[in-house]
PDB file of C-alpha atoms and ligand atoms in Angstrom:
ATOM      1  CA  MET A   1       0.012  -0.001  -0.037  1.00 95.00           C
ATOM      2  CA  TYR A   2       1.254   3.478  -0.813  1.00 98.00           C
ATOM      3  CA  GLU A   3       1.548   5.982   2.022  1.00 98.00           C
ATOM      4  CA  LEU A   4       1.105   9.559   0.889  1.00 98.00           C
ATOM      5  CA  TYR A   5       2.304  12.325   3.233  1.00 98.00           C
ATOM      6  CA  TRP A   6      -0.369  14.839   2.500  1.00 98.00           C
ATOM      7  CA  ALA A   7      -1.959  18.208   3.340  1.00 98.00           C
ATOM      8  CA  TYR A   8      -5.210  19.498   1.877  1.00 97.00           C
ATOM      9  CA  ASP A   9      -4.971  22.116  -0.912  1.00 97.00           C
ATOM     10  CA  THR A  10      -1.256  21.584  -1.550  1.00 98.00           C
ATOM     11  CA  ALA A  11       0.982  19.871  -4.093  1.00 98.00           C
ATOM     12  CA  SER A  12      -0.087  16.538  -2.598  1.00 98.00           C
ATOM     13  CA  PHE A  13      -3.252  16.942  -4.630  1.00 98.00           C
ATOM     14  CA  GLY A  14      -1.511  15.745  -7.764  1.00 98.00           C
ATOM     15  CA  PRO A  15      -0.303  12.319  -6.474  1.00 98.00           C
ATOM     16  CA  GLN A  16      -3.561  11.833  -4.535  1.00 98.00           C
ATOM     17  CA  ALA A  17      -5.506  12.444  -7.753  1.00 98.00           C
ATOM     18  CA  VAL A  18      -3.463   9.793  -9.642  1.00 98.00           C
ATOM     19  CA  LEU A  19      -3.987   7.309  -6.812  1.00 98.00           C
ATOM     20  CA  GLU A  20      -7.734   7.998  -6.844  1.00 98.00           C
ATOM     21  CA  GLU A  21      -8.083   7.997 -10.635  1.00 98.00           C
ATOM     22  CA  ALA A  22      -6.294   4.636 -10.905  1.00 98.00           C
ATOM     23  CA  GLY A  23      -7.999   3.135  -7.836  1.00 98.00           C
ATOM     24  CA  LEU A  24      -4.664   2.293  -6.278  1.00 98.00           C
ATOM     25  CA  PRO A  25      -4.739   1.257  -2.569  1.00 98.00           C
ATOM     26  CA  HIS A  26      -3.200   4.060  -0.502  1.00 98.00           C
ATOM     27  CA  LYS A  27      -3.253   5.692   2.903  1.00 98.00           C
ATOM     28  CA  LEU A  28      -3.122   9.472   3.424  1.00 98.00           C
ATOM     29  CA  ILE A  29      -0.882  10.544   6.271  1.00 98.00           C
ATOM     30  CA  PRO A  30      -1.817  14.146   7.165  1.00 97.00           C
ATOM     31  CA  VAL A  31       1.071  16.513   7.799  1.00 98.00           C
ATOM     32  CA  ASP A  32       0.012  19.621   9.777  1.00 97.00           C
ATOM     33  CA  LEU A  33       1.754  22.422   7.907  1.00 97.00           C
ATOM     34  CA  ALA A  34       0.044  25.105   9.981  1.00 96.00           C
ATOM     35  CA  ALA A  35       1.555  23.634  13.162  1.00 97.00           C
ATOM     36  CA  GLY A  36       4.969  23.304  11.553  1.00 97.00           C
ATOM     37  CA  GLU A  37       4.921  19.486  11.755  1.00 97.00           C
ATOM     38  CA  ASN A  38       6.887  19.395   8.425  1.00 98.00           C
ATOM     39  CA  TYR A  39       9.851  21.105  10.131  1.00 98.00           C
ATOM     40  CA  GLY A  40      10.134  18.450  12.862  1.00 97.00           C
ATOM     41  CA  ALA A  41      12.992  15.972  12.696  1.00 97.00           C
ATOM     42  CA  ALA A  42      10.611  13.028  12.007  1.00 97.00           C
ATOM     43  CA  TYR A  43       9.214  14.575   8.855  1.00 98.00           C
ATOM     44  CA  ARG A  44      12.600  16.006   7.778  1.00 97.00           C
ATOM     45  CA  ALA A  45      13.813  12.392   7.690  1.00 96.00           C
ATOM     46  CA  ILE A  46      11.112  11.760   5.097  1.00 97.00           C
ATOM     47  CA  SER A  47      11.337  14.992   3.144  1.00 96.00           C
ATOM     48  CA  PRO A  48      14.631  16.894   3.685  1.00 96.00           C
ATOM     49  CA  LEU A  49      13.199  20.262   2.494  1.00 96.00           C
ATOM     50  CA  ALA A  50      10.158  19.814   4.759  1.00 98.00           C
ATOM     51  CA  LYS A  51       7.578  19.856   1.941  1.00 98.00           C
ATOM     52  CA  VAL A  52       4.514  17.793   1.015  1.00 98.00           C
ATOM     53  CA  PRO A  53       3.976  15.586  -0.784  1.00 98.00           C
ATOM     54  CA  ALA A  54       6.191  12.611  -0.049  1.00 98.00           C
ATOM     55  CA  MET A  55       5.173   9.023  -0.736  1.00 98.00           C
ATOM     56  CA  ARG A  56       6.451   5.819   0.824  1.00 98.00           C
ATOM     57  CA  LEU A  57       6.459   2.901  -1.590  1.00 98.00           C
ATOM     58  CA  PRO A  58       5.532  -0.647  -0.526  1.00 96.00           C
ATOM     59  CA  ASN A  59       9.300  -1.510  -0.522  1.00 96.00           C
ATOM     60  CA  GLY A  60       9.974   1.315   2.002  1.00 96.00           C
ATOM     61  CA  ALA A  61      11.593   3.769  -0.466  1.00 97.00           C
ATOM     62  CA  VAL A  62      10.388   7.371  -0.168  1.00 98.00           C
ATOM     63  CA  LEU A  63       9.749   9.607  -3.153  1.00 98.00           C
ATOM     64  CA  TYR A  64       9.254  13.339  -3.003  1.00 97.00           C
ATOM     65  CA  GLU A  65       8.392  15.958  -5.699  1.00 97.00           C
ATOM     66  CA  ALA A  66       4.826  15.794  -6.943  1.00 98.00           C
ATOM     67  CA  THR A  67       5.702  15.364 -10.589  1.00 98.00           C
ATOM     68  CA  ALA A  68       8.117  12.537  -9.856  1.00 98.00           C
ATOM     69  CA  ILE A  69       5.534  10.703  -7.786  1.00 98.00           C
ATOM     70  CA  MET A  70       2.905  11.103 -10.463  1.00 98.00           C
ATOM     71  CA  PHE A  71       5.286   9.882 -13.193  1.00 97.00           C
ATOM     72  CA  TYR A  72       6.329   6.939 -11.064  1.00 98.00           C
ATOM     73  CA  LEU A  73       2.742   5.832 -10.438  1.00 98.00           C
ATOM     74  CA  CYS A  74       1.858   6.072 -14.178  1.00 98.00           C
ATOM     75  CA  GLU A  75       4.902   4.102 -15.219  1.00 97.00           C
ATOM     76  CA  GLU A  76       4.698   1.529 -12.489  1.00 98.00           C
ATOM     77  CA  HIS A  77       0.976   0.793 -13.138  1.00 98.00           C
ATOM     78  CA  GLY A  78       0.940   1.299 -16.904  1.00 98.00           C
ATOM     79  CA  LEU A  79      -1.442   4.269 -16.704  1.00 98.00           C
ATOM     80  CA  ASP A  80      -0.898   5.102 -20.358  1.00 98.00           C
ATOM     81  CA  ASP A  81      -4.257   6.931 -20.512  1.00 97.00           C
ATOM     82  CA  LEU A  82      -2.970   9.428 -17.973  1.00 98.00           C
ATOM     83  CA  MET A  83       0.559   9.696 -19.392  1.00 98.00           C
ATOM     84  CA  PRO A  84       1.362   8.925 -23.062  1.00 98.00           C
ATOM     85  CA  PRO A  85       4.306   6.482 -23.065  1.00 96.00           C
ATOM     86  CA  PRO A  86       7.544   7.047 -24.937  1.00 96.00           C
ATOM     87  CA  ARG A  87       7.031   7.176 -28.741  1.00 97.00           C
ATOM     88  CA  ASP A  88       3.312   7.979 -28.372  1.00 97.00           C
ATOM     89  CA  PRO A  89       2.587  10.907 -30.777  1.00 97.00           C
ATOM     90  CA  GLN A  90       1.111  12.873 -27.893  1.00 97.00           C
ATOM     91  CA  ARG A  91       4.162  12.420 -25.628  1.00 97.00           C
ATOM     92  CA  ALA A  92       6.095  15.551 -26.685  1.00 97.00           C
ATOM     93  CA  LEU A  93       3.372  18.105 -26.143  1.00 96.00           C
ATOM     94  CA  PHE A  94       2.379  16.278 -22.946  1.00 98.00           C
ATOM     95  CA  LEU A  95       5.875  16.703 -21.516  1.00 98.00           C
ATOM     96  CA  ARG A  96       5.941  20.334 -22.538  1.00 98.00           C
ATOM     97  CA  SER A  97       2.564  21.000 -20.802  1.00 98.00           C
ATOM     98  CA  LEU A  98       3.378  19.111 -17.629  1.00 98.00           C
ATOM     99  CA  PHE A  99       6.858  20.623 -17.111  1.00 98.00           C
ATOM    100  CA  TYR A 100       5.704  24.083 -18.058  1.00 98.00           C
ATOM    101  CA  LEU A 101       3.083  23.857 -15.283  1.00 98.00           C
ATOM    102  CA  SER A 102       5.447  22.428 -12.642  1.00 98.00           C
ATOM    103  CA  ASN A 103       8.558  24.471 -13.473  1.00 97.00           C
ATOM    104  CA  ASN A 104       6.975  27.814 -14.280  1.00 97.00           C
ATOM    105  CA  VAL A 105       3.449  28.159 -12.964  1.00 98.00           C
ATOM    106  CA  GLN A 106       3.946  26.247  -9.744  1.00 98.00           C
ATOM    107  CA  ASP A 107       7.277  27.935  -9.071  1.00 97.00           C
ATOM    108  CA  THR A 108       5.693  31.415  -9.479  1.00 98.00           C
ATOM    109  CA  TYR A 109       3.134  30.624  -6.751  1.00 98.00           C
ATOM    110  CA  LYS A 110       6.020  30.413  -4.259  1.00 97.00           C
ATOM    111  CA  ARG A 111       6.393  34.200  -4.471  1.00 98.00           C
ATOM    112  CA  PHE A 112       2.668  34.601  -3.693  1.00 98.00           C
ATOM    113  CA  TYR A 113       2.509  32.142  -0.808  1.00 97.00           C
ATOM    114  CA  TYR A 114       5.967  32.613   0.696  1.00 97.00           C
ATOM    115  CA  PRO A 115       6.894  36.265  -0.107  1.00 97.00           C
ATOM    116  CA  GLN A 116       9.031  36.489   3.006  1.00 97.00           C
ATOM    117  CA  ARG A 117      11.449  34.015   1.476  1.00 97.00           C
ATOM    118  CA  PHE A 118      12.205  36.392  -1.350  1.00 97.00           C
ATOM    119  CA  SER A 119      13.614  39.398   0.501  1.00 97.00           C
ATOM    120  CA  THR A 120      15.581  40.102   3.636  1.00 98.00           C
ATOM    121  CA  ASP A 121      13.074  42.945   4.364  1.00 97.00           C
ATOM    122  CA  PRO A 122       9.658  41.725   5.664  1.00 96.00           C
ATOM    123  CA  PHE A 123       8.118  45.012   4.492  1.00 97.00           C
ATOM    124  CA  ASP A 124       8.701  43.934   0.869  1.00 97.00           C
ATOM    125  CA  ALA A 125       6.154  41.118   1.136  1.00 97.00           C
ATOM    126  CA  PRO A 126       3.080  42.980  -0.205  1.00 97.00           C
ATOM    127  CA  LYS A 127       5.019  44.122  -3.261  1.00 98.00           C
ATOM    128  CA  ILE A 128       6.444  40.651  -3.885  1.00 98.00           C
ATOM    129  CA  LYS A 129       2.887  39.222  -3.687  1.00 97.00           C
ATOM    130  CA  ALA A 130       1.504  41.875  -6.053  1.00 97.00           C
ATOM    131  CA  LYS A 131       4.232  41.179  -8.581  1.00 98.00           C
ATOM    132  CA  ALA A 132       3.615  37.441  -8.231  1.00 98.00           C
ATOM    133  CA  VAL A 133      -0.045  37.925  -9.235  1.00 98.00           C
ATOM    134  CA  GLU A 134       1.092  39.766 -12.404  1.00 98.00           C
ATOM    135  CA  ALA A 135       3.620  37.058 -13.133  1.00 98.00           C
ATOM    136  CA  LEU A 136       1.023  34.299 -12.615  1.00 98.00           C
ATOM    137  CA  MET A 137      -1.421  35.931 -15.030  1.00 98.00           C
ATOM    138  CA  ASP A 138       1.403  35.995 -17.605  1.00 98.00           C
ATOM    139  CA  CYS A 139       2.359  32.345 -16.879  1.00 98.00           C
ATOM    140  CA  TRP A 140      -1.158  31.115 -17.379  1.00 98.00           C
ATOM    141  CA  GLN A 141      -1.511  32.787 -20.814  1.00 98.00           C
ATOM    142  CA  PRO A 142       0.343  30.075 -22.821  1.00 98.00           C
ATOM    143  CA  VAL A 143      -1.698  27.378 -21.042  1.00 98.00           C
ATOM    144  CA  ASP A 144      -4.926  28.979 -22.146  1.00 98.00           C
ATOM    145  CA  ALA A 145      -3.578  29.460 -25.716  1.00 98.00           C
ATOM    146  CA  HIS A 146      -2.646  25.806 -25.851  1.00 98.00           C
ATOM    147  CA  LEU A 147      -6.051  24.646 -24.552  1.00 98.00           C
ATOM    148  CA  ASN A 148      -7.806  26.992 -26.928  1.00 98.00           C
ATOM    149  CA  SER A 149      -6.148  25.422 -29.940  1.00 97.00           C
ATOM    150  CA  HIS A 150      -5.786  21.813 -28.675  1.00 95.00           C
ATOM    151  CA  GLY A 151      -8.524  21.437 -26.021  1.00 92.00           C
ATOM    152  CA  PRO A 152     -10.746  20.828 -24.307  1.00 98.00           C
ATOM    153  CA  TYR A 153      -7.974  18.948 -22.347  1.00 98.00           C
ATOM    154  CA  HIS A 154      -4.209  19.399 -22.851  1.00 98.00           C
ATOM    155  CA  LEU A 155      -4.276  16.302 -25.098  1.00 98.00           C
ATOM    156  CA  GLY A 156      -7.465  17.142 -26.946  1.00 98.00           C
ATOM    157  CA  ASP A 157     -10.189  14.701 -25.886  1.00 98.00           C
ATOM    158  CA  ASN A 158      -7.860  12.722 -23.629  1.00 97.00           C
ATOM    159  CA  PHE A 159      -7.728  13.623 -19.924  1.00 98.00           C
ATOM    160  CA  SER A 160      -4.143  13.347 -18.577  1.00 98.00           C
ATOM    161  CA  LEU A 161      -1.730  14.214 -15.736  1.00 98.00           C
ATOM    162  CA  ALA A 162      -1.354  17.708 -17.308  1.00 98.00           C
ATOM    163  CA  ASP A 163      -4.991  18.421 -16.630  1.00 98.00           C
ATOM    164  CA  ILE A 164      -4.732  17.176 -13.012  1.00 98.00           C
ATOM    165  CA  TYR A 165      -1.676  19.406 -12.536  1.00 98.00           C
ATOM    166  CA  MET A 166      -3.413  22.357 -14.114  1.00 98.00           C
ATOM    167  CA  THR A 167      -6.470  22.012 -11.818  1.00 98.00           C
ATOM    168  CA  MET A 168      -4.268  21.726  -8.759  1.00 98.00           C
ATOM    169  CA  LEU A 169      -2.581  25.054  -9.682  1.00 98.00           C
ATOM    170  CA  VAL A 170      -5.797  26.762 -10.704  1.00 98.00           C
ATOM    171  CA  THR A 171      -7.266  26.135  -7.280  1.00 98.00           C
ATOM    172  CA  TRP A 172      -4.342  28.009  -5.703  1.00 98.00           C
ATOM    173  CA  PHE A 173      -5.170  31.244  -7.490  1.00 98.00           C
ATOM    174  CA  GLN A 174      -6.866  33.900  -5.328  1.00 96.00           C
ATOM    175  CA  PRO A 175      -9.559  34.739  -6.189  1.00 97.00           C
ATOM    176  CA  VAL A 176      -9.870  31.848  -8.604  1.00 98.00           C
ATOM    177  CA  GLU A 177     -12.699  33.610 -10.485  1.00 98.00           C
ATOM    178  CA  ASP A 178     -10.268  36.309 -11.646  1.00 98.00           C
ATOM    179  CA  LEU A 179      -8.123  33.673 -13.404  1.00 98.00           C
ATOM    180  CA  LEU A 180     -11.080  31.772 -14.885  1.00 98.00           C
ATOM    181  CA  ALA A 181     -12.730  34.917 -16.138  1.00 98.00           C
ATOM    182  CA  ALA A 182      -9.500  35.946 -17.986  1.00 98.00           C
ATOM    183  CA  TYR A 183      -8.851  32.518 -19.456  1.00 98.00           C
ATOM    184  CA  PRO A 184     -12.004  30.734 -20.813  1.00 98.00           C
ATOM    185  CA  ALA A 185     -10.146  27.664 -22.160  1.00 98.00           C
ATOM    186  CA  ILE A 186      -8.657  27.060 -18.695  1.00 98.00           C
ATOM    187  CA  ARG A 187     -12.122  27.448 -17.212  1.00 98.00           C
ATOM    188  CA  SER A 188     -13.576  24.887 -19.579  1.00 98.00           C
ATOM    189  CA  CYS A 189     -10.767  22.327 -18.912  1.00 98.00           C
ATOM    190  CA  HIS A 190     -10.831  23.028 -15.121  1.00 98.00           C
ATOM    191  CA  GLU A 191     -14.623  22.490 -14.918  1.00 98.00           C
ATOM    192  CA  LYS A 192     -14.330  19.174 -16.755  1.00 98.00           C
ATOM    193  CA  VAL A 193     -11.559  17.992 -14.449  1.00 98.00           C
ATOM    194  CA  CYS A 194     -13.476  19.097 -11.344  1.00 98.00           C
ATOM    195  CA  ALA A 195     -16.542  17.080 -12.427  1.00 98.00           C
ATOM    196  CA  ARG A 196     -14.588  13.768 -12.281  1.00 98.00           C
ATOM    197  CA  PRO A 197     -15.549  11.694  -9.262  1.00 98.00           C
ATOM    198  CA  ALA A 198     -11.933  10.921  -8.331  1.00 98.00           C
ATOM    199  CA  ILE A 199     -10.980  14.563  -8.492  1.00 98.00           C
ATOM    200  CA  ARG A 200     -14.026  15.549  -6.388  1.00 98.00           C
ATOM    201  CA  VAL A 201     -12.607  13.321  -3.592  1.00 97.00           C
ATOM    202  CA  CYS A 202      -9.344  15.238  -3.683  1.00 98.00           C
ATOM    203  CA  LEU A 203     -11.087  18.638  -3.711  1.00 97.00           C
ATOM    204  CA  THR A 204     -13.265  17.823  -0.691  1.00 95.00           C
ATOM    205  CA  PRO A 205     -11.790  19.367   2.464  1.00 91.00           C
ATOM    206  CA  PRO A 206     -11.075  16.873   5.287  1.00 87.00           C
ATOM    207  CA  ARG A 207     -13.653  16.851   8.019  1.00 79.00           C
ATOM    208  CA  ALA A 208     -12.529  18.688  11.194  1.00 67.00           C
ATOM    209  CA  SER A 209     -11.617  16.285  14.005  1.00 59.00           C
ATOM    210  CA  ALA A 210     -14.402  15.628  16.444  1.00 52.00           C
ATOM    211  CA  PRO A 211     -14.080  17.759  19.611  1.00 55.00           C
ATOM    212  CA  VAL A 212     -12.623  15.859  22.516  1.00 50.00           C
TER     213      VAL A 212
HETATM  214  N1  GSH B 301       8.457  21.059  -5.867  1.00 94.19           N
HETATM  215  C1  GSH B 301       7.734  20.456  -4.780  1.00 94.19           C
HETATM  216  C2  GSH B 301       7.081  21.628  -3.998  1.00 94.19           C
HETATM  217  C3  GSH B 301       6.378  21.115  -2.786  1.00 94.19           C
HETATM  218  C4  GSH B 301       5.880  22.276  -1.944  1.00 94.19           C
HETATM  219  O1  GSH B 301       6.326  23.411  -2.048  1.00 94.19           O
HETATM  220  N2  GSH B 301       4.961  21.956  -1.034  1.00 94.19           N
HETATM  221  C5  GSH B 301       4.413  23.010  -0.166  1.00 94.19           C
HETATM  222  C6  GSH B 301       2.895  22.879  -0.137  1.00 94.19           C
HETATM  223  S1  GSH B 301       2.189  23.158  -1.703  1.00 94.19           S
HETATM  224  C7  GSH B 301       4.914  22.783   1.218  1.00 94.19           C
HETATM  225  O2  GSH B 301       5.061  21.671   1.692  1.00 94.19           O
HETATM  226  N3  GSH B 301       5.237  23.894   1.879  1.00 94.19           N
HETATM  227  C8  GSH B 301       5.633  23.875   3.246  1.00 94.19           C
HETATM  228  C9  GSH B 301       6.811  24.882   3.449  1.00 94.19           C
HETATM  229  O3  GSH B 301       7.463  25.222   2.476  1.00 94.19           O
HETATM  230  O4  GSH B 301       7.010  25.282   4.611  1.00 94.19           O
HETATM  231  C10 GSH B 301       6.684  19.473  -5.324  1.00 94.19           C
HETATM  232  O5  GSH B 301       6.123  19.713  -6.383  1.00 94.19           O
HETATM  233  O6  GSH B 301       6.456  18.467  -4.670  1.00 94.19           O
END
């Protein structure tokens, strides 16, 4: 059974969505980011940079990096519908879309969510965040253009990892309606992805613990 170190509304969405889509047995292990649990020694031994997701394989090995985990699951379980295999005609544009999302769009969110990490002066944070919003709007433009010409999904009629990754990153935009209003092809793809039962599981917030 896979053990996914996970927090709601984070990069653990991507691996969780692949596990759910493929119906692979797994256990979610919540990591309390708000309480700083990720910075404790126990979690650092799992993920040296103190990030979620991380995933323990049945053989005990631990993977981190959302894209790597998603790739691994697709390869290991032959999920060719989610990830075109080498020499598939759709493979090249698939790789472009997925790595554009993870290397550019996802990376730009760091400036929005962790502005204090980008300056020695805490008073710079509002300006860093404001600039990050501008950069995000620019980053999303090629995604919308691609979906507009190749959609409704990144691979035309075929739903794939790239769409999962896109929806994960769309949900991080605040307010999300500003992004969706500017980019109709992203909205159309995002709505299709969100309607999938497996994705709905991943979008559902965890229930608060019962009071003790
Ligand atoms: N490149 C990593 C990024 C992971 C990442 O930044 N995770 C965030 C949540 S979305 C996190 O754990 N942040 C905690 C922190 O940086 O303190 C991946 O894609 O897995």
